[in-house]
C-alpha atoms as a printed R data frame, in Angstrom:
    type eleno elety resid chain resno       x       y       z
1   ATOM     1    CA   UNK     A     1  50.921 158.894 139.886
2   ATOM     2    CA   UNK     A     2  47.604 160.723 140.074
3   ATOM     3    CA   UNK     A     3  46.448 161.747 136.615
4   ATOM     4    CA   UNK     A     4  45.685 165.286 137.723
5   ATOM     5    CA   UNK     A     5  49.185 165.742 139.123
6   ATOM     6    CA   UNK     A     6  50.734 164.355 135.935
7   ATOM     7    CA   UNK     A     7  48.579 166.707 133.905
8   ATOM     8    CA   UNK     A     8  49.760 169.701 135.928
9   ATOM     9    CA   UNK     A     9  53.408 168.655 135.456
10  ATOM    10    CA   UNK     A    10  52.970 168.288 131.685
11  ATOM    11    CA   UNK     A    11  51.142 171.601 131.530
12  ATOM    12    CA   UNK     A    12  53.905 173.366 133.474
13  ATOM    13    CA   UNK     A    13  56.627 171.854 131.255
14  ATOM    14    CA   UNK     A    14  54.692 172.886 128.153
15  ATOM    15    CA   UNK     A    15  54.301 176.469 129.401
16  ATOM    16    CA   UNK     A    16  58.006 176.603 130.237
17  ATOM    17    CA   UNK     A    17  58.985 175.355 126.783
18  ATOM    18    CA   UNK     A    18  56.606 177.745 125.046
19  ATOM    19    CA   UNK     A    19  57.923 180.633 127.126
20  ATOM    20    CA   UNK     A    20  61.521 179.732 126.273
21  ATOM    21    CA   UNK     A    21  60.645 179.437 122.591
22  ATOM    22    CA   UNK     A    22  58.869 182.772 122.697
23  ATOM    23    CA   UNK     A    23  61.931 184.411 124.268
24  ATOM    24    CA   UNK     A    24  64.162 182.758 121.679
25  ATOM    25    CA   UNK     A    25  62.010 184.036 118.822
26  ATOM    26    CA   UNK     A    26  62.040 187.494 120.397
27  ATOM    27    CA   UNK     A    27  65.824 187.320 120.737
28  ATOM    28    CA   UNK     A    28  66.209 186.256 117.098
29  ATOM    29    CA   UNK     A    29  63.948 189.070 115.941
30  ATOM    30    CA   UNK     A    30  65.865 191.560 118.068
31  ATOM    31    CA   UNK     A    31  69.135 190.191 116.733
32  ATOM    32    CA   UNK     A    32  67.893 190.457 113.175
33  ATOM    33    CA   UNK     A    33  67.570 194.199 113.687
34  ATOM    34    CA   UNK     A    34  71.355 194.225 114.101
35  ATOM    35    CA   UNK     A    35  71.850 191.974 111.096
36  ATOM    36    CA   UNK     A    36  70.820 194.688 108.670
37  ATOM    37    CA   UNK     A    37  73.219 195.029 105.741
38  ATOM    38    CA   UNK     A    38  76.421 196.805 106.686
39  ATOM    39    CA   UNK     A    39  77.887 199.276 104.216
40  ATOM    40    CA   UNK     A    40  81.656 198.816 104.458
41  ATOM    41    CA   UNK     A    41  83.960 201.484 103.039
42  ATOM    42    CA   UNK     A    42  87.552 200.222 102.898
43  ATOM    43    CA   UNK     A    43  89.893 203.208 102.810
44  ATOM    44    CA   UNK     A    44  92.964 201.514 104.275
45  ATOM    45    CA   UNK     A    45  94.963 201.490 101.027
46  ATOM    46    CA   UNK     A    46  94.655 201.674  97.253
47  ATOM    47    CA   UNK     A    47  96.179 198.182  97.161
48  ATOM    48    CA   UNK     A    48  92.599 196.970  97.727
49  ATOM    49    CA   UNK     A    49  91.716 197.813  94.139
50  ATOM    50    CA   UNK     A    50  90.291 194.968  92.083
51  ATOM    51    CA   UNK     A    51  90.856 194.301  88.369
52  ATOM    52    CA   UNK     A    52  88.065 195.616  86.170
53  ATOM    53    CA   UNK     A    53  85.933 193.351  83.932
54  ATOM    54    CA   UNK     A    54  87.896 194.499  80.884
55  ATOM    55    CA   UNK     A    55  91.151 193.587  82.645
56  ATOM    56    CA   UNK     A    56  89.869 190.106  83.436
57  ATOM    57    CA   UNK     A    57  88.717 189.675  79.853
58  ATOM    58    CA   UNK     A    58  92.102 190.807  78.540
59  ATOM    59    CA   UNK     A    59  93.866 188.275  80.771
60  ATOM    60    CA   UNK     A    60  91.831 185.507  79.137
61  ATOM    61    CA   UNK     A    61  92.086 186.597  75.509
62  ATOM    62    CA   UNK     A    62  95.524 188.251  75.180
63  ATOM    63    CA   UNK     A    63  98.277 186.807  72.997
64  ATOM    64    CA   UNK     A    64 100.967 184.994  74.971
65  ATOM    65    CA   UNK     A    65 104.545 183.830  74.530
66  ATOM    66    CA   UNK     A    66 107.583 182.997  76.654
67  ATOM    67    CA   UNK     A    67 108.789 186.240  78.207
68  ATOM    68    CA   UNK     A    68 112.058 184.706  79.439
69  ATOM    69    CA   UNK     A    69 112.874 184.375  75.733
70  ATOM    70    CA   UNK     A    70 111.498 187.874  75.130
71  ATOM    71    CA   UNK     A    71 108.699 186.427  72.995
72  ATOM    72    CA   UNK     A    72 105.527 187.414  74.845
73  ATOM    73    CA   UNK     A    73 103.891 189.982  72.522
74  ATOM    74    CA   UNK     A    74 101.714 191.505  75.236
75  ATOM    75    CA   UNK     A    75 104.682 192.041  77.561
76  ATOM    76    CA   UNK     A    76 106.711 193.540  74.718
77  ATOM    77    CA   UNK     A    77 103.879 195.926  73.865
78  ATOM    78    CA   UNK     A    78 103.560 197.007  77.501
79  ATOM    79    CA   UNK     A    79 107.299 197.615  77.818
80  ATOM    80    CA   UNK     A    80 107.386 199.656  74.612
81  ATOM    81    CA   UNK     A    81 104.396 201.777  75.651
82  ATOM    82    CA   UNK     A    82 105.804 202.416  79.116
83  ATOM    83    CA   UNK     A    83 109.240 203.361  77.802
84  ATOM    84    CA   UNK     A    84 107.616 205.931  75.512
85  ATOM    85    CA   UNK     A    85 105.268 207.152  78.254
86  ATOM    86    CA   UNK     A    86 108.158 207.745  80.653
87  ATOM    87    CA   UNK     A    87 110.540 209.105  78.036
88  ATOM    88    CA   UNK     A    88 113.156 206.357  78.389
89  ATOM    89    CA   UNK     A    89 114.932 204.007  76.003
90  ATOM    90    CA   UNK     A    90 113.585 200.785  77.454
91  ATOM    91    CA   UNK     A    91 111.348 199.297  80.127
92  ATOM    92    CA   UNK     A    92 111.044 195.982  81.926
93  ATOM    93    CA   UNK     A    93 108.069 194.225  83.499
94  ATOM    94    CA   UNK     A    94 108.802 193.066  87.053
95  ATOM    95    CA   UNK     A    95 106.445 191.298  89.464
96  ATOM    96    CA   UNK     A    96 107.012 193.933  92.165
97  ATOM    97    CA   UNK     A    97 108.832 197.242  92.551
98  ATOM    98    CA   UNK     A    98 111.251 195.578  94.977
99  ATOM    99    CA   UNK     A    99 113.253 194.233  92.038
100 ATOM   100    CA   UNK     A   100 115.139 197.494  91.408
101 ATOM   101    CA   UNK     A   101 118.776 196.923  92.315
102 ATOM   102    CA   UNK     A   102 120.720 197.620  89.152
103 ATOM   103    CA   UNK     A   103 122.463 200.995  89.519
104 ATOM   104    CA   UNK     A   104 124.889 199.851  92.210
105 ATOM   105    CA   UNK     A   105 127.188 197.167  90.867
106 ATOM   106    CA   UNK     A   106 129.053 195.492  93.666
107 ATOM   107    CA   UNK     A   107 129.292 196.250  97.356
108 ATOM   108    CA   UNK     A   108 130.638 199.325  99.179
109 ATOM   109    CA   UNK     A   109 128.139 201.712  97.538
110 ATOM   110    CA   UNK     A   110 125.214 203.633  98.998
111 ATOM   111    CA   UNK     A   111 121.900 205.240  98.109
112 ATOM   112    CA   UNK     A   112 120.783 208.576  99.526
113 ATOM   113    CA   UNK     A   113 117.055 208.558 100.245
114 ATOM   114    CA   UNK     A   114 114.447 210.100 102.507
115 ATOM   115    CA   UNK     A   115 114.192 208.896 106.082
116 ATOM   116    CA   UNK     A   116 110.414 208.569 105.582
117 ATOM   117    CA   UNK     A   117 110.468 206.988 102.130
118 ATOM   118    CA   UNK     A   118 108.812 203.663 101.446
119 ATOM   119    CA   UNK     A   119 111.816 201.658 100.259
120 ATOM   120    CA   UNK     A   120 113.775 202.746 103.335
121 ATOM   121    CA   UNK     A   121 111.093 201.828 105.880
122 ATOM   122    CA   UNK     A   122 108.930 199.079 104.435
123 ATOM   123    CA   UNK     A   123 111.022 196.692 102.322
124 ATOM   124    CA   UNK     A   124 112.752 194.753 105.158
125 ATOM   125    CA   UNK     A   125 116.135 196.227 104.265
126 ATOM   126    CA   UNK     A   126 116.055 194.492 100.902
127 ATOM   127    CA   UNK     A   127 118.651 196.682  99.225
128 ATOM   128    CA   UNK     A   128 121.194 195.750 101.896
129 ATOM   129    CA   UNK     A   129 120.213 192.097 102.197
130 ATOM   130    CA   UNK     A   130 119.974 191.372  98.479
131 ATOM   131    CA   UNK     A   131 122.281 193.859  96.767
132 ATOM   132    CA   UNK     A   132 124.782 194.793  99.461
133 ATOM   133    CA   UNK     A   133 123.824 198.458  99.083
134 ATOM   134    CA   UNK     A   134 123.986 200.824 102.050
135 ATOM   135    CA   UNK     A   135 120.956 203.123 102.498
136 ATOM   136    CA   UNK     A   136 121.854 206.523 103.930
137 ATOM   137    CA   UNK     A   137 118.865 208.581 104.975
138 ATOM   138    CA   UNK     A   138 118.288 212.296 104.503
139 ATOM   139    CA   UNK     A   139 115.587 214.121 106.447
140 ATOM   140    CA   UNK     A   140 112.263 214.246 104.634
141 ATOM   141    CA   UNK     A   141 110.412 217.532 104.883
142 ATOM   142    CA   UNK     A   142 106.617 217.390 105.380
143 ATOM   143    CA   UNK     A   143 106.128 217.996 101.643
144 ATOM   144    CA   UNK     A   144 108.099 214.864 100.756
145 ATOM   145    CA   UNK     A   145 111.219 216.678  99.572
146 ATOM   146    CA   UNK     A   146 114.723 216.278 100.982
147 ATOM   147    CA   UNK     A   147 116.678 219.084 102.577
148 ATOM   148    CA   UNK     A   148 119.076 220.016  99.767
149 ATOM   149    CA   UNK     A   149 121.844 221.270 102.060
150 ATOM   150    CA   UNK     A   150 121.756 218.046 104.059
151 ATOM   151    CA   UNK     A   151 121.625 216.027 100.844
152 ATOM   152    CA   UNK     A   152 124.785 217.710  99.579
153 ATOM   153    CA   UNK     A   153 126.596 217.228 102.890
154 ATOM   154    CA   UNK     A   154 125.884 213.513 102.948
155 ATOM   155    CA   UNK     A   155 127.378 212.709  99.555
156 ATOM   156    CA   UNK     A   156 130.577 210.658 100.005
157 ATOM   157    CA   UNK     A   157 133.219 210.033  97.366
158 ATOM   158    CA   UNK     A   158 134.898 206.746  96.567
159 ATOM   159    CA   UNK     A   159 138.363 207.715  97.764
160 ATOM   160    CA   UNK     A   160 138.024 207.196 101.527
161 ATOM   161    CA   UNK     A   161 137.936 203.455 102.323
162 ATOM   162    CA   UNK     A   162 136.242 204.096 105.665
163 ATOM   163    CA   UNK     A   163 132.859 204.730 104.016
164 ATOM   164    CA   UNK     A   164 130.651 203.385 101.261
165 ATOM   165    CA   UNK     A   165 130.632 205.785  98.327
166 ATOM   166    CA   UNK     A   166 127.449 207.441  97.162
167 ATOM   167    CA   UNK     A   167 126.101 206.233  93.836
168 ATOM   168    CA   UNK     A   168 122.353 207.023  93.724
169 ATOM   169    CA   UNK     A   169 119.879 209.639  94.922
170 ATOM   170    CA   UNK     A   170 116.346 208.275  95.254
171 ATOM   171    CA   UNK     A   171 113.139 210.318  95.454
172 ATOM   172    CA   UNK     A   172 109.549 209.143  96.008
173 ATOM   173    CA   UNK     A   173 106.686 210.744  94.059
174 ATOM   174    CA   UNK     A   174 103.948 210.846  95.236
175 ATOM   175    CA   UNK     A   175 105.200 210.471  98.784
176 ATOM   176    CA   UNK     A   176 103.199 207.941 100.776
177 ATOM   177    CA   UNK     A   177 104.150 208.789 104.352
178 ATOM   178    CA   UNK     A   178 103.953 212.510 103.644
179 ATOM   179    CA   UNK     A   179 100.278 212.167 102.761
180 ATOM   180    CA   UNK     A   180 100.470 211.705  99.004
181 ATOM   181    CA   UNK     A   181 102.619 214.819  98.546
182 ATOM   182    CA   UNK     A   182 103.592 215.671  94.972
183 ATOM   183    CA   UNK     A   183 107.236 216.494  94.234
184 ATOM   184    CA   UNK     A   184 107.436 219.293  91.671
185 ATOM   185    CA   UNK     A   185 109.593 219.211  88.516
186 ATOM   186    CA   UNK     A   186 111.335 222.402  89.700
187 ATOM   187    CA   UNK     A   187 112.528 220.671  92.861
188 ATOM   188    CA   UNK     A   188 113.585 217.593  90.881
189 ATOM   189    CA   UNK     A   189 115.700 219.850  88.660
190 ATOM   190    CA   UNK     A   190 117.515 221.179  91.737
191 ATOM   191    CA   UNK     A   191 118.324 217.646  92.870
192 ATOM   192    CA   UNK     A   192 119.512 216.833  89.340
193 ATOM   193    CA   UNK     A   193 122.036 219.667  89.521
194 ATOM   194    CA   UNK     A   194 123.449 218.220  92.745
195 ATOM   195    CA   UNK     A   195 123.579 214.754  91.200
196 ATOM   196    CA   UNK     A   196 125.380 215.978  88.079
197 ATOM   197    CA   UNK     A   197 127.904 217.944  90.127
198 ATOM   198    CA   UNK     A   198 128.815 214.753  91.988
199 ATOM   199    CA   UNK     A   199 128.570 212.224  89.137
200 ATOM   200    CA   UNK     A   200 125.529 210.508  90.678
201 ATOM   201    CA   UNK     A   201 122.488 208.892  89.115
202 ATOM   202    CA   UNK     A   202 118.876 209.457  90.170
203 ATOM   203    CA   UNK     A   203 116.123 206.907  90.678
204 ATOM   204    CA   UNK     A   204 112.424 207.644  91.109
205 ATOM   205    CA   UNK     A   205 110.224 205.467  93.276
206 ATOM   206    CA   UNK     A   206 107.126 206.252  91.242
207 ATOM   207    CA   UNK     A   207 104.788 203.725  92.817
208 ATOM   208    CA   UNK     A   208 102.062 206.375  92.445
209 ATOM   209    CA   UNK     A   209 103.682 208.357  89.636
210 ATOM   210    CA   UNK     A   210 100.444 208.615  87.661
211 ATOM   211    CA   UNK     A   211  98.775 210.253  90.662
212 ATOM   212    CA   UNK     A   212 101.541 212.860  90.666
213 ATOM   213    CA   UNK     A   213 101.144 213.485  86.931
214 ATOM   214    CA   UNK     A   214  97.371 213.773  87.348
215 ATOM   215    CA   UNK     A   215  97.710 216.258  90.210
216 ATOM   216    CA   UNK     A   216 100.191 218.395  88.259
217 ATOM   217    CA   UNK     A   217  98.258 218.098  84.999
218 ATOM   218    CA   UNK     A   218 101.379 217.099  83.062
219 ATOM   219    CA   UNK     A   219 102.515 214.019  81.113
220 ATOM   220    CA   UNK     A   220 104.496 211.620  83.327
221 ATOM   221    CA   UNK     A   221 107.587 212.180  81.163
222 ATOM   222    CA   UNK     A   222 107.592 215.789  82.388
223 ATOM   223    CA   UNK     A   223 108.278 214.416  85.873
224 ATOM   224    CA   UNK     A   224 110.610 211.576  84.903
225 ATOM   225    CA   UNK     A   225 112.867 213.394  82.434
226 ATOM   226    CA   UNK     A   226 115.571 214.140  85.026
227 ATOM   227    CA   UNK     A   227 115.720 210.587  86.401
228 ATOM   228    CA   UNK     A   228 118.024 207.851  85.146
229 ATOM   229    CA   UNK     A   229 115.541 205.175  86.155
230 ATOM   230    CA   UNK     A   230 111.928 204.941  87.263
231 ATOM   231    CA   UNK     A   231 109.820 202.259  88.879
232 ATOM   232    CA   UNK     A   232 106.042 202.509  88.578
233 ATOM   233    CA   UNK     A   233 103.535 200.262  90.346
234 ATOM   234    CA   UNK     A   234 100.321 199.070  88.694
235 ATOM   235    CA   UNK     A   235  98.782 197.191  91.637
236 ATOM   236    CA   UNK     A   236  97.813 200.264  93.675
237 ATOM   237    CA   UNK     A   237  95.527 202.925  92.243
238 ATOM   238    CA   UNK     A   238  95.821 201.511  88.723
239 ATOM   239    CA   UNK     A   239  93.720 198.492  89.768
240 ATOM   240    CA   UNK     A   240  95.942 195.695  88.451
241 ATOM   241    CA   UNK     A   241  96.356 192.507  90.505
242 ATOM   242    CA   UNK     A   242 100.155 192.530  90.237
243 ATOM   243    CA   UNK     A   243 103.023 194.121  88.340
244 ATOM   244    CA   UNK     A   244 105.429 197.053  88.162
245 ATOM   245    CA   UNK     A   245 107.446 198.642  85.383
246 ATOM   246    CA   UNK     A   246 111.095 199.635  85.538
247 ATOM   247    CA   UNK     A   247 112.314 202.122  82.916
248 ATOM   248    CA   UNK     A   248 115.707 203.551  81.997
249 ATOM   249    CA   UNK     A   249 118.482 203.276  79.442
250 ATOM   250    CA   UNK     A   250 118.990 200.151  77.343
251 ATOM   251    CA   UNK     A   251 122.143 199.353  79.312
252 ATOM   252    CA   UNK     A   252 120.384 199.772  82.651
253 ATOM   253    CA   UNK     A   253 117.437 197.598  81.649
254 ATOM   254    CA   UNK     A   254 119.792 194.896  80.420
255 ATOM   255    CA   UNK     A   255 121.431 194.785  83.859
256 ATOM   256    CA   UNK     A   256 118.006 194.818  85.491
257 ATOM   257    CA   UNK     A   257 117.059 191.789  83.409
258 ATOM   258    CA   UNK     A   258 119.844 189.841  85.114
259 ATOM   259    CA   UNK     A   259 118.798 191.123  88.547
260 ATOM   260    CA   UNK     A   260 115.189 190.152  87.866
261 ATOM   261    CA   UNK     A   261 116.225 186.644  86.906
262 ATOM   262    CA   UNK     A   262 118.412 186.270  90.000
263 ATOM   263    CA   UNK     A   263 115.512 187.333  92.224
264 ATOM   264    CA   UNK     A   264 113.114 184.836  90.694
265 ATOM   265    CA   UNK     A   265 111.222 187.382  88.622
266 ATOM   266    CA   UNK     A   266 111.623 185.744  85.227
267 ATOM   267    CA   UNK     A   267 108.161 184.630  84.081
268 ATOM   268    CA   UNK     A   268 106.969 182.594  81.119
269 ATOM   269    CA   UNK     A   269 103.530 183.549  79.762
270 ATOM   270    CA   UNK     A   270 103.616 186.884  81.588
271 ATOM   271    CA   UNK     A   271 101.163 188.427  79.161
272 ATOM   272    CA   UNK     A   272  98.377 187.597  81.595
273 ATOM   273    CA   UNK     A   273 100.022 190.136  83.944
274 ATOM   274    CA   UNK     A   274 100.871 192.665  81.231
275 ATOM   275    CA   UNK     A   275  97.376 192.657  79.689
276 ATOM   276    CA   UNK     A   276  95.575 194.383  82.593
277 ATOM   277    CA   UNK     A   277  98.496 196.799  82.916
278 ATOM   278    CA   UNK     A   278  97.892 197.932  79.339
279 ATOM   279    CA   UNK     A   279  94.206 198.352  80.110
280 ATOM   280    CA   UNK     A   280  95.105 200.456  83.156
281 ATOM   281    CA   UNK     A   281  97.121 202.925  81.089
282 ATOM   282    CA   UNK     A   282  94.140 203.682  78.870
283 ATOM   283    CA   UNK     A   283  91.120 203.177  81.156
284 ATOM   284    CA   UNK     A   284  92.192 203.807  84.763
285 ATOM   285    CA   UNK     A   285  94.717 206.641  84.499
286 ATOM   286    CA   UNK     A   286  92.075 209.086  83.154
287 ATOM   287    CA   UNK     A   287  89.918 208.304  86.221
288 ATOM   288    CA   UNK     A   288  92.548 209.076  88.868
289 ATOM   289    CA   UNK     A   289  91.320 212.653  89.107
290 ATOM   290    CA   UNK     A   290  88.041 211.257  90.490
291 ATOM   291    CA   UNK     A   291  89.965 209.511  93.278
292 ATOM   292    CA   UNK     A   292  91.632 212.807  94.135
293 ATOM   293    CA   UNK     A   293  88.309 214.659  94.175
294 ATOM   294    CA   UNK     A   294  86.727 212.093  96.515
295 ATOM   295    CA   UNK     A   295  89.705 212.212  98.881
296 ATOM   296    CA   UNK     A   296  89.482 215.982  99.016
297 ATOM   297    CA   UNK     A   297  85.724 215.896  99.610
298 ATOM   298    CA   UNK     A   298  86.146 213.635 102.645
299 ATOM   299    CA   UNK     A   299  89.039 215.717 103.976
300 ATOM   300    CA   UNK     A   300  87.053 218.927 103.510
301 ATOM   301    CA   UNK     A   301  84.200 217.481 105.567
302 ATOM   302    CA   UNK     A   302  86.635 216.958 108.451
303 ATOM   303    CA   UNK     A   303  88.028 220.469 108.018
304 ATOM   304    CA   UNK     A   304  84.506 221.946 107.975
305 ATOM   305    CA   UNK     A   305  83.374 220.093 111.099
306 ATOM   306    CA   UNK     A   306  84.214 223.131 113.191
307 ATOM   307    CA   UNK     A   307  85.572 221.372 116.278
308 ATOM   308    CA   UNK     A   308  89.281 220.606 116.050
309 ATOM   309    CA   UNK     A   309  89.423 218.968 119.476
310 ATOM   310    CA   UNK     A   310  89.150 215.476 117.982
311 ATOM   311    CA   UNK     A   311  90.507 215.363 114.436
312 ATOM   312    CA   UNK     A   312  92.262 217.837 112.139
313 ATOM   313    CA   UNK     A   313  93.467 217.917 108.553
314 ATOM   314    CA   UNK     A   314  95.742 220.317 106.686
315 ATOM   315    CA   UNK     A   315  93.909 220.935 103.408
316 ATOM   316    CA   UNK     A   316  97.062 222.372 101.825
317 ATOM   317    CA   UNK     A   317  98.565 218.878 102.122
318 ATOM   318    CA   UNK     A   318  95.637 217.159 100.369
319 ATOM   319    CA   UNK     A   319  96.979 216.832  96.838
320 ATOM   320    CA   UNK     A   320  96.187 213.337  95.613
321 ATOM   321    CA   UNK     A   321  94.363 210.221  96.847
322 ATOM   322    CA   UNK     A   322  96.182 209.881 100.191
323 ATOM   323    CA   UNK     A   323  95.081 211.931 103.197
324 ATOM   324    CA   UNK     A   324  96.470 212.112 106.719
325 ATOM   325    CA   UNK     A   325  94.038 212.976 109.510
326 ATOM   326    CA   UNK     A   326  95.620 214.014 112.800
327 ATOM   327    CA   UNK     A   327  94.035 212.942 116.087
328 ATOM   328    CA   UNK     A   328  94.145 215.171 119.126
329 ATOM   329    CA   UNK     A   329  95.120 214.334 122.704
330 ATOM   330    CA   UNK     A   330  91.693 212.953 123.613
331 ATOM   331    CA   UNK     A   331  92.153 209.803 121.524
332 ATOM   332    CA   UNK     A   332  94.692 207.746 119.582
333 ATOM   333    CA   UNK     A   333  94.742 206.871 115.909
334 ATOM   334    CA   UNK     A   334  94.007 203.237 116.706
335 ATOM   335    CA   UNK     A   335  91.032 204.161 118.878
336 ATOM   336    CA   UNK     A   336  89.689 206.405 116.140
337 ATOM   337    CA   UNK     A   337  89.996 203.654 113.525
338 ATOM   338    CA   UNK     A   338  88.340 201.126 115.824
339 ATOM   339    CA   UNK     A   339  85.413 203.468 116.446
340 ATOM   340    CA   UNK     A   340  84.933 204.161 112.738
341 ATOM   341    CA   UNK     A   341  84.710 200.424 112.092
342 ATOM   342    CA   UNK     A   342  82.039 199.896 114.773
343 ATOM   343    CA   UNK     A   343  78.278 200.533 114.710
344 ATOM   344    CA   UNK     A   344  76.529 201.296 118.006
345 ATOM   345    CA   UNK     A   345  72.793 201.012 118.678
346 ATOM   346    CA   UNK     A   346  72.582 204.771 119.206
347 ATOM   347    CA   UNK     A   347  74.358 205.384 115.918
348 ATOM   348    CA   UNK     A   348  72.047 203.013 114.034
349 ATOM   349    CA   UNK     A   349  69.053 204.837 115.462
350 ATOM   350    CA   UNK     A   350  70.484 208.247 114.532
351 ATOM   351    CA   UNK     A   351  71.774 207.424 111.039
352 ATOM   352    CA   UNK     A   352  69.204 204.834 110.053
353 ATOM   353    CA   UNK     A   353  71.859 202.554 108.583
354 ATOM   354    CA   UNK     A   354  74.973 200.608 109.487
355 ATOM   355    CA   UNK     A   355  78.187 202.128 108.121
356 ATOM   356    CA   UNK     A   356  81.673 200.782 108.787
357 ATOM   357    CA   UNK     A   357  84.592 202.912 107.614
358 ATOM   358    CA   UNK     A   358  88.005 201.276 107.580
359 ATOM   359    CA   UNK     A   359  91.038 203.563 107.848
360 ATOM   360    CA   UNK     A   360  94.646 202.900 108.835
361 ATOM   361    CA   UNK     A   361  96.282 203.987 112.113
362 ATOM   362    CA   UNK     A   362  99.431 205.126 110.321
363 ATOM   363    CA   UNK     A   363 101.226 206.535 113.371
364 ATOM   364    CA   UNK     A   364 100.166 207.081 116.979
365 ATOM   365    CA   UNK     A   365  98.683 210.429 116.007
366 ATOM   366    CA   UNK     A   366  97.861 210.069 112.300
367 ATOM   367    CA   UNK     A   367  95.045 208.217 110.564
368 ATOM   368    CA   UNK     A   368  95.534 207.565 106.852
369 ATOM   369    CA   UNK     A   369  92.811 207.045 104.303
370 ATOM   370    CA   UNK     A   370  93.258 206.363 100.591
371 ATOM   371    CA   UNK     A   371  90.707 206.578  97.787
372 ATOM   372    CA   UNK     A   372  90.766 204.469  94.626
373 ATOM   373    CA   UNK     A   373  88.485 203.233  91.850
374 ATOM   374    CA   UNK     A   374  86.633 200.872  94.184
375 ATOM   375    CA   UNK     A   375  85.401 203.875  96.178
376 ATOM   376    CA   UNK     A   376  82.239 205.418  94.730
377 ATOM   377    CA   UNK     A   377  80.377 208.666  95.327
378 ATOM   378    CA   UNK     A   378  77.980 206.690  97.540
379 ATOM   379    CA   UNK     A   379  80.929 205.410  99.594
380 ATOM   380    CA   UNK     A   380  82.263 208.946  99.869
381 ATOM   381    CA   UNK     A   381  78.976 210.360 101.143
382 ATOM   382    CA   UNK     A   382  78.503 207.536 103.646
383 ATOM   383    CA   UNK     A   383  82.058 208.043 104.903
384 ATOM   384    CA   UNK     A   384  81.310 211.708 105.514
385 ATOM   385    CA   UNK     A   385  78.052 210.791 107.263
386 ATOM   386    CA   UNK     A   386  79.904 208.376 109.537
387 ATOM   387    CA   UNK     A   387  82.748 210.796 110.262
388 ATOM   388    CA   UNK     A   388  80.388 213.598 111.231
389 ATOM   389    CA   UNK     A   389  78.565 211.337 113.670
390 ATOM   390    CA   UNK     A   390  81.743 209.968 115.276
391 ATOM   391    CA   UNK     A   391  83.381 213.398 115.517
392 ATOM   392    CA   UNK     A   392  80.284 214.830 117.191
393 ATOM   393    CA   UNK     A   393  80.152 211.855 119.550
394 ATOM   394    CA   UNK     A   394  83.786 212.251 120.574
395 ATOM   395    CA   UNK     A   395  83.475 216.021 120.893
396 ATOM   396    CA   UNK     A   396  80.671 215.494 123.426
397 ATOM   397    CA   UNK     A   397  82.645 212.945 125.443
């Protein structure tokens, strides 16, 4: 082959390779502009809390024993503190709040509870499957309470063999699906009168009880005094990795001990679970008011946006760390959540940073967000910045 021709071929190949490399470098540089750090704000649930450094340290250094024998000193201390805190005779550490099946002994009995309450909707029918208990729902009002007239009508006695007989009334406080609504002591007293008139017991699903006490500005015992038993979760806003407390009379807790064992909840050196729960009582509970303030600040930004064609919020319903935002006809809750978790080129140019906000499409028309100790003031401000941009974008569409 002629040397000049070969030289031209080599030269052309070289230019092609250099051009491709140049385009590749340009593409990488362009791509790197979109690889800027993303600020992610996870508001899907307060179950995303992480144990604090002091909790982790306590898990390593706490005194341990065999809790099945009742000899774990850290567990015993937690149970004693929680019993006193809730104004009850005794308390029991359980891995999860699901292990609360001790009021109804035997089949053919039922629990009256809200049709929107957590244990009715989200525990795979556990009370029926595991304890043979029939759940009978009563309509939840938007504020989380039950209609008292309907509640009274639905109580059934043990003398008609056609029906299960009512044994328990269960309330949820704060109420998750009703947007973190707080149930007042005055209302609880009214339910107690109905329970006493019909020889019923009352149980409180207090998964977020400390949020209710914080919102009301009262000791938790002021809320729990009318209940025969209480369950309280530590793995939500209280930042613990696992664990709930069940409280009630000595007799009730003794029965619950058997139920816990039957459900596989008996643990040996359970002090590693109890230790962060003790920390939470003293270090996290006083901070819950900050979670409430941040939730309200975000909700207020939506309320102040001025255009209700996209998203609305009822500020009277914003009481704790859970907020429900209501989407309008122009979009769905899932579409809104997907948009909040995305960052467009136009948005990056306008805001100067990449912000992803994660919320939960709770129903077709409601978006839920929840604040907790992992959410900072910086997160709050960036969430508001993102919301304002997305709301303006959708209002223009």
